[in-house]
Coordinates of C-alpha atoms and ligand atoms in Angstrom, one line a residue:
M1 CA 36.4 -30.2 -2.3
S2 CA 32.9 -30.6 -4.6
E3 CA 32.1 -33.6 -6.8
N4 CA 33.8 -32.4 -9.9
K5 CA 37.1 -31.0 -8.6
E6 CA 40.1 -32.9 -8.1
H7 CA 43.8 -32.4 -6.8
V8 CA 46.6 -34.4 -8.2
K9 CA 50.3 -34.0 -8.2
C10 CA 51.1 -34.4 -12.1
L11 CA 48.7 -33.3 -14.7
I12 CA 49.9 -34.3 -18.1
I13 CA 48.2 -32.9 -21.0
G14 CA 48.3 -34.9 -24.2
S15 CA 48.5 -38.3 -25.5
G16 CA 51.1 -38.9 -28.4
P17 CA 54.9 -40.1 -27.3
A18 CA 55.9 -37.2 -25.5
G19 CA 52.6 -37.1 -23.2
Y20 CA 53.1 -41.0 -22.5
T21 CA 56.9 -41.5 -22.2
A22 CA 56.3 -38.0 -19.6
A23 CA 53.2 -40.3 -17.9
I24 CA 55.8 -43.7 -18.0
Y25 CA 58.2 -41.9 -15.9
A26 CA 56.2 -39.2 -13.7
A27 CA 54.2 -42.8 -12.9
R28 CA 57.7 -44.6 -11.9
A29 CA 58.5 -41.7 -9.9
D30 CA 55.2 -42.2 -7.7
L31 CA 53.6 -38.6 -9.3
K32 CA 50.6 -40.5 -9.5
P33 CA 50.0 -38.9 -13.3
V34 CA 46.5 -38.2 -14.6
L35 CA 47.2 -37.8 -18.3
Y36 CA 43.9 -36.1 -20.2
Q37 CA 44.1 -37.2 -23.9
G38 CA 42.4 -34.1 -25.8
L39 CA 40.7 -34.7 -29.1
Q40 CA 42.8 -37.3 -30.7
P41 CA 44.0 -39.4 -28.5
G42 CA 47.4 -41.0 -29.8
G43 CA 47.9 -38.0 -31.7
Q44 CA 49.9 -37.3 -34.8
L45 CA 51.1 -41.0 -34.9
T46 CA 47.4 -42.4 -35.5
E47 CA 47.1 -40.8 -38.6
T48 CA 50.3 -42.0 -40.2
T49 CA 50.6 -46.1 -41.1
E50 CA 54.1 -47.9 -40.5
V51 CA 57.1 -45.7 -38.3
D52 CA 59.8 -47.2 -39.4
N53 CA 62.4 -44.9 -37.4
F54 CA 61.5 -44.9 -34.2
P55 CA 64.6 -47.2 -31.9
G56 CA 63.8 -51.0 -31.1
Y57 CA 61.0 -51.9 -33.7
P58 CA 63.5 -53.5 -36.5
E59 CA 60.5 -54.5 -38.1
G60 CA 59.0 -51.0 -38.1
I61 CA 55.5 -50.5 -36.2
N62 CA 52.2 -49.2 -37.0
G63 CA 51.4 -45.6 -35.7
P64 CA 48.5 -46.3 -34.1
Q65 CA 49.7 -49.6 -33.0
M66 CA 52.5 -47.6 -31.5
M67 CA 50.1 -45.0 -29.7
I68 CA 48.1 -48.2 -28.4
D69 CA 51.0 -49.8 -26.8
L70 CA 52.6 -46.5 -25.4
Q71 CA 49.4 -46.3 -23.4
K72 CA 49.4 -49.8 -21.8
Q73 CA 52.9 -49.0 -20.9
A74 CA 51.7 -45.9 -18.8
E75 CA 48.9 -48.0 -17.6
R76 CA 51.2 -50.4 -16.4
F77 CA 52.7 -47.9 -13.8
D78 CA 48.8 -46.8 -13.1
T79 CA 48.8 -43.7 -14.8
D80 CA 45.3 -43.1 -15.2
V81 CA 44.5 -42.1 -18.9
R82 CA 40.9 -40.0 -19.1
T83 CA 39.5 -39.0 -22.2
G84 CA 39.0 -35.4 -22.2
W85 CA 39.7 -31.9 -23.7
V86 CA 41.3 -28.8 -21.7
T87 CA 38.9 -26.0 -22.1
R88 CA 40.4 -23.3 -19.8
V89 CA 43.3 -23.1 -17.6
D90 CA 44.2 -20.9 -14.8
F91 CA 48.5 -20.5 -13.9
T92 CA 48.1 -17.5 -12.0
G93 CA 49.2 -19.7 -8.2
P94 CA 51.2 -22.1 -7.2
V95 CA 48.7 -24.7 -7.9
H96 CA 47.7 -24.5 -10.9
E97 CA 44.2 -24.7 -12.2
V98 CA 42.7 -27.0 -15.6
E99 CA 39.0 -27.3 -16.6
I100 CA 38.0 -30.0 -18.1
D101 CA 35.3 -30.1 -21.0
N102 CA 33.9 -26.6 -20.3
G103 CA 33.7 -27.2 -16.4
K104 CA 32.4 -30.9 -16.6
H105 CA 35.8 -31.2 -14.0
I106 CA 38.2 -29.0 -12.6
I107 CA 42.2 -30.2 -11.7
T108 CA 44.1 -28.5 -9.5
A109 CA 47.7 -29.4 -10.1
D110 CA 51.0 -29.0 -8.4
S111 CA 52.4 -29.6 -11.8
V112 CA 51.3 -29.5 -15.4
I113 CA 53.3 -31.2 -18.3
I114 CA 51.9 -30.1 -21.4
A115 CA 52.0 -32.4 -24.7
T116 CA 49.4 -31.0 -26.6
G117 CA 51.8 -31.5 -29.6
A118 CA 50.9 -29.7 -33.3
S119 CA 48.4 -30.3 -36.0
A120 CA 49.9 -30.7 -39.5
K121 CA 47.6 -28.2 -41.8
W122 CA 46.2 -29.9 -44.9
L123 CA 44.7 -28.3 -48.2
G124 CA 41.3 -29.5 -47.0
L125 CA 40.5 -31.2 -50.5
E126 CA 38.1 -34.3 -50.1
S127 CA 40.4 -36.7 -52.2
E128 CA 43.0 -35.7 -50.6
L129 CA 41.5 -36.2 -46.8
R130 CA 40.0 -39.3 -47.7
L131 CA 42.8 -40.7 -49.5
R132 CA 45.2 -39.9 -46.2
D133 CA 42.6 -41.5 -43.7
A134 CA 43.1 -44.3 -45.8
G135 CA 47.2 -44.2 -45.6
G136 CA 46.9 -44.2 -49.5
G137 CA 49.6 -42.3 -50.1
V138 CA 48.9 -38.9 -48.7
S139 CA 51.0 -37.7 -45.9
A140 CA 52.6 -34.6 -44.0
C141 CA 56.1 -35.9 -43.1
A142 CA 58.5 -36.9 -45.7
V143 CA 61.1 -38.3 -43.4
C144 CA 58.1 -40.6 -41.8
D145 CA 56.9 -41.8 -44.9
G146 CA 59.2 -40.7 -48.0
F147 CA 61.1 -44.5 -47.6
F148 CA 57.6 -45.9 -48.7
Y149 CA 58.1 -44.3 -52.2
R150 CA 61.8 -45.3 -53.0
G151 CA 62.6 -45.1 -57.0
Q152 CA 58.8 -44.0 -57.5
D153 CA 57.1 -40.4 -58.9
V154 CA 55.6 -38.1 -55.6
A155 CA 54.8 -34.8 -55.1
I156 CA 55.1 -32.1 -52.3
V157 CA 53.0 -29.1 -51.7
G158 CA 54.6 -25.8 -50.2
A159 CA 57.1 -23.6 -50.4
G160 CA 58.8 -22.9 -46.8
D161 CA 61.6 -24.4 -45.2
T162 CA 60.1 -27.3 -44.2
A163 CA 58.9 -28.1 -48.0
A164 CA 62.1 -27.4 -49.6
E165 CA 64.0 -29.8 -46.9
E166 CA 61.1 -31.9 -47.1
A167 CA 61.4 -31.9 -51.3
S168 CA 65.3 -32.2 -50.8
Y169 CA 64.8 -35.7 -48.4
L170 CA 62.6 -37.1 -50.8
A171 CA 64.7 -36.3 -54.1
K172 CA 67.3 -38.4 -52.6
L173 CA 64.9 -41.8 -52.8
C174 CA 62.4 -40.7 -55.2
N175 CA 63.2 -40.6 -58.7
K176 CA 61.3 -37.2 -59.3
V177 CA 60.1 -35.1 -57.2
Y178 CA 57.0 -32.2 -57.9
M179 CA 57.3 -29.1 -56.1
L180 CA 54.0 -27.6 -56.0
V181 CA 54.2 -23.8 -55.1
R182 CA 51.2 -21.9 -55.1
R183 CA 52.9 -17.9 -55.8
D184 CA 55.3 -17.5 -58.2
E185 CA 58.0 -17.1 -55.5
M186 CA 59.3 -19.4 -52.4
R187 CA 58.6 -18.3 -48.8
A188 CA 62.0 -20.4 -48.1
S189 CA 65.3 -19.2 -47.7
K190 CA 67.7 -18.7 -50.2
A191 CA 70.3 -21.6 -49.6
M192 CA 67.3 -23.9 -49.1
Q193 CA 65.7 -22.6 -52.5
T194 CA 69.7 -22.9 -54.0
R195 CA 69.7 -26.6 -52.8
V196 CA 66.6 -27.2 -54.2
M197 CA 67.0 -25.7 -57.4
N198 CA 70.1 -27.6 -57.9
M199 CA 69.1 -31.5 -58.0
E200 CA 67.8 -32.5 -61.0
N201 CA 64.9 -34.8 -60.4
I202 CA 63.2 -32.0 -58.4
E203 CA 60.9 -30.1 -60.8
I204 CA 59.2 -26.8 -59.4
L205 CA 55.8 -26.0 -60.5
F206 CA 55.6 -22.2 -59.8
N207 CA 52.2 -20.7 -59.8
H208 CA 50.2 -24.1 -59.6
E209 CA 47.6 -25.2 -57.4
T210 CA 46.1 -28.7 -56.5
V211 CA 42.8 -29.1 -58.2
E212 CA 42.2 -32.9 -56.6
V213 CA 44.6 -36.2 -55.3
L214 CA 43.7 -39.1 -57.8
G215 CA 43.2 -42.7 -57.0
E216 CA 40.5 -44.6 -55.2
H217 CA 42.5 -46.5 -52.5
G218 CA 46.0 -45.1 -53.3
V219 CA 47.3 -42.3 -55.0
E220 CA 47.9 -42.7 -58.8
G221 CA 47.7 -38.9 -59.5
A222 CA 47.4 -35.2 -58.9
K223 CA 45.1 -33.0 -60.9
V224 CA 46.9 -29.2 -61.1
K225 CA 46.3 -26.0 -61.8
N226 CA 48.6 -23.6 -63.5
T227 CA 47.0 -20.2 -61.6
A228 CA 48.8 -17.9 -64.4
T229 CA 47.3 -19.4 -67.4
G230 CA 44.7 -21.3 -66.2
E231 CA 46.1 -24.9 -67.7
E232 CA 44.9 -27.8 -65.6
R233 CA 47.4 -31.4 -66.2
E234 CA 47.7 -34.7 -64.1
L235 CA 51.0 -35.9 -62.8
K236 CA 51.1 -39.1 -62.5
I237 CA 52.7 -39.9 -59.0
T238 CA 52.1 -42.5 -56.4
G239 CA 52.6 -40.1 -53.5
F240 CA 51.5 -36.8 -52.2
F241 CA 53.0 -35.0 -49.6
V242 CA 51.7 -31.8 -47.6
A243 CA 54.2 -29.6 -46.2
I244 CA 52.1 -26.6 -45.5
G245 CA 52.6 -25.5 -42.3
H246 CA 52.0 -27.0 -38.8
K247 CA 49.9 -25.0 -35.8
P248 CA 50.9 -25.9 -32.7
N249 CA 48.0 -27.1 -30.3
T250 CA 48.6 -24.1 -27.8
D251 CA 45.9 -21.5 -27.9
V252 CA 44.4 -22.5 -24.6
F253 CA 47.8 -21.6 -22.6
K254 CA 48.3 -18.4 -24.6
P255 CA 47.2 -16.0 -21.4
W256 CA 49.6 -17.5 -19.4
L257 CA 52.6 -19.0 -21.7
D258 CA 55.6 -17.2 -23.3
L259 CA 54.7 -18.2 -27.1
D260 CA 56.7 -17.6 -30.2
G261 CA 55.4 -16.0 -33.1
Q262 CA 54.1 -19.2 -34.6
G263 CA 52.5 -19.8 -31.2
Y264 CA 55.2 -22.7 -30.0
I265 CA 55.7 -22.7 -26.1
K266 CA 59.1 -21.2 -25.3
N267 CA 61.1 -23.7 -23.0
V268 CA 64.0 -22.8 -21.2
P269 CA 66.9 -23.9 -23.4
G270 CA 68.2 -27.2 -22.4
T271 CA 65.3 -27.9 -20.0
A272 CA 61.3 -28.4 -20.6
K273 CA 60.6 -25.3 -17.8
T274 CA 58.0 -23.0 -19.0
N275 CA 58.5 -19.4 -17.5
V276 CA 55.6 -20.6 -15.0
E277 CA 56.6 -22.3 -12.5
G278 CA 55.4 -26.3 -12.0
V279 CA 54.1 -25.9 -15.9
F280 CA 56.5 -27.6 -18.1
V281 CA 56.5 -28.5 -22.2
A282 CA 56.9 -31.6 -24.0
G283 CA 57.1 -32.5 -27.8
D284 CA 55.9 -30.4 -30.4
A285 CA 54.0 -28.2 -28.7
A286 CA 57.6 -26.8 -28.3
D287 CA 59.3 -27.8 -31.5
H288 CA 59.1 -26.7 -34.9
V289 CA 62.4 -28.2 -36.0
Y290 CA 62.9 -31.6 -35.2
R291 CA 59.1 -33.1 -34.8
Q292 CA 60.4 -36.5 -34.8
A293 CA 58.5 -39.3 -32.2
V294 CA 61.7 -40.1 -30.9
T295 CA 62.5 -36.3 -30.1
A296 CA 58.9 -35.8 -28.4
A297 CA 59.4 -39.1 -26.3
G298 CA 62.8 -37.9 -25.1
T299 CA 61.7 -34.6 -24.4
G300 CA 58.8 -36.5 -22.5
C301 CA 61.2 -37.6 -20.1
M302 CA 63.0 -34.5 -19.6
A303 CA 59.7 -33.2 -19.0
A304 CA 58.9 -35.9 -16.2
L305 CA 62.4 -35.7 -14.4
D306 CA 61.7 -31.3 -14.4
A307 CA 58.4 -32.1 -12.5
E308 CA 59.8 -34.5 -10.4
R309 CA 62.9 -32.9 -8.9
Y310 CA 60.5 -29.2 -8.6
L311 CA 57.8 -31.3 -7.4
A312 CA 60.9 -32.5 -4.3
N313 CA 62.4 -29.3 -4.0
K314 CA 58.7 -28.0 -3.0
G315 CA 58.8 -31.0 -0.5
I316 CA 55.6 -32.3 -2.2
H317 CA 55.8 -36.5 -2.0
Ligands
NDP401 P1 56.2 -21.5 -43.2 O1 54.6 -21.0 -42.9 O2 57.2 -21.1 -43.6 O3 55.1 -22.5 -45.0 C1 54.5 -22.8 -45.4 C2 54.6 -22.9 -47.0 O4 53.3 -23.1 -47.0 C3 54.5 -21.3 -47.7 O5 55.0 -21.4 -48.8 C4 53.1 -21.6 -48.2 O6 53.1 -20.6 -49.2 C5 52.2 -22.5 -48.5 N1 51.1 -23.1 -48.3 C6 50.5 -22.8 -46.9 N2 49.1 -23.1 -47.2 C7 48.9 -23.2 -48.9 C8 48.0 -24.3 -49.8 N3 46.5 -23.7 -48.8 N4 48.3 -24.5 -50.9 C9 49.4 -24.5 -51.1 N5 50.7 -23.6 -50.3 C10 50.2 -23.4 -49.7 O7 56.2 -23.2 -43.0 P2 57.2 -24.4 -42.6 O8 56.6 -25.5 -41.9 O9 57.7 -24.6 -44.1 O10 58.4 -23.6 -41.4 C11 58.2 -23.2 -40.3 C12 58.9 -22.5 -39.5 O11 59.7 -23.0 -39.4 C13 59.5 -21.0 -40.4 O12 59.8 -20.4 -39.7 C14 60.5 -21.7 -40.9 O13 61.8 -20.7 -41.9 C15 60.9 -23.1 -39.5 N6 61.8 -23.9 -40.6 C16 62.9 -23.8 -40.4 C17 64.3 -25.0 -41.0 C18 65.3 -24.6 -41.2 O14 66.0 -23.6 -40.8 N7 66.2 -25.7 -41.6 C19 63.4 -25.9 -41.4 C20 61.9 -26.6 -41.4 C21 61.3 -25.0 -41.3 P3 53.2 -19.0 -49.5 O15 54.6 -18.7 -49.1 O16 52.4 -18.3 -50.7 O17 52.8 -18.3 -48.0

């Protein structure tokens, strides 16, 4: 094999809880996994601060630290963790070919576990991204971070099912929730709209867009604009949630795998199998519903067990 070409039994793409959990199981099953971290080593959890809902951490854990621990755990069993970005795949044959960093490296693999996750969409405002990166009260996950805003006033942007669900979740914890809807109607299902409208502490601001998130080191407010009247006002809030959708990181697999309308990889229900033999999926790349670290870890385990059984049936040891 040429210098940049290498064959592995199990290749894992992605380094969130799904990828690392798959690696822990695959390594312990002696599959000698190679894991490529992708552009955001550690995945979405590196964008959050405290993780309080992952079982086993009674005092909670900081998201980036948790990912370092997961990586160490995968490496303890000799997972080969590498930096690199998958730029092309070829899933035609029984052996799958994966190109890293535009051809710098070519991996052929008997089994591939895709754990590339999804990325939250952001508004793109300078103030929003700065406060998000500083861990200063901007979040794309109410279930993860809502708890820190108990009794406080917060805002959430979006008008789909996720925004409606997260607004109701926040309303149970927070004093007041402003829901910023950019049009004069919501996209969410009728049932979800009714639920939101029936909660007394949710105020829906239709035709409103965010001009700026206010605050130096933490959120102190949001400047919003009524696009129907042009009027601007400031909301006094300490938390700013964005729920305008996620994009699964699956573009590179599109020519080969069955994806749903939003680009999530379709798995065979109850398994981590995809439509291509020997290619498995775990975590948010296939899940637009639960999207939790613990569910991603669970499906990472499933993918590794499915891969192990697949290889055993093929007589690959
Ligand atoms: P959606 O794409 O359905 O909704 C995104 C929302 O964000 C839309 O209301 C959109 O506004 C708004 N938005 C997008 N960009 C901006 C922006 N720049 N500024 C302000 N608002 C913006 O994403 P969801 O995450 O809500 O849902 C994804 C899928 O998952 C859907 O199919 C949904 O039904 C499903 N889902 C189902 C649940 C359930 O059944 N319990 C729970 C959660 C999700 P606009 O409407 O104007 O385009």
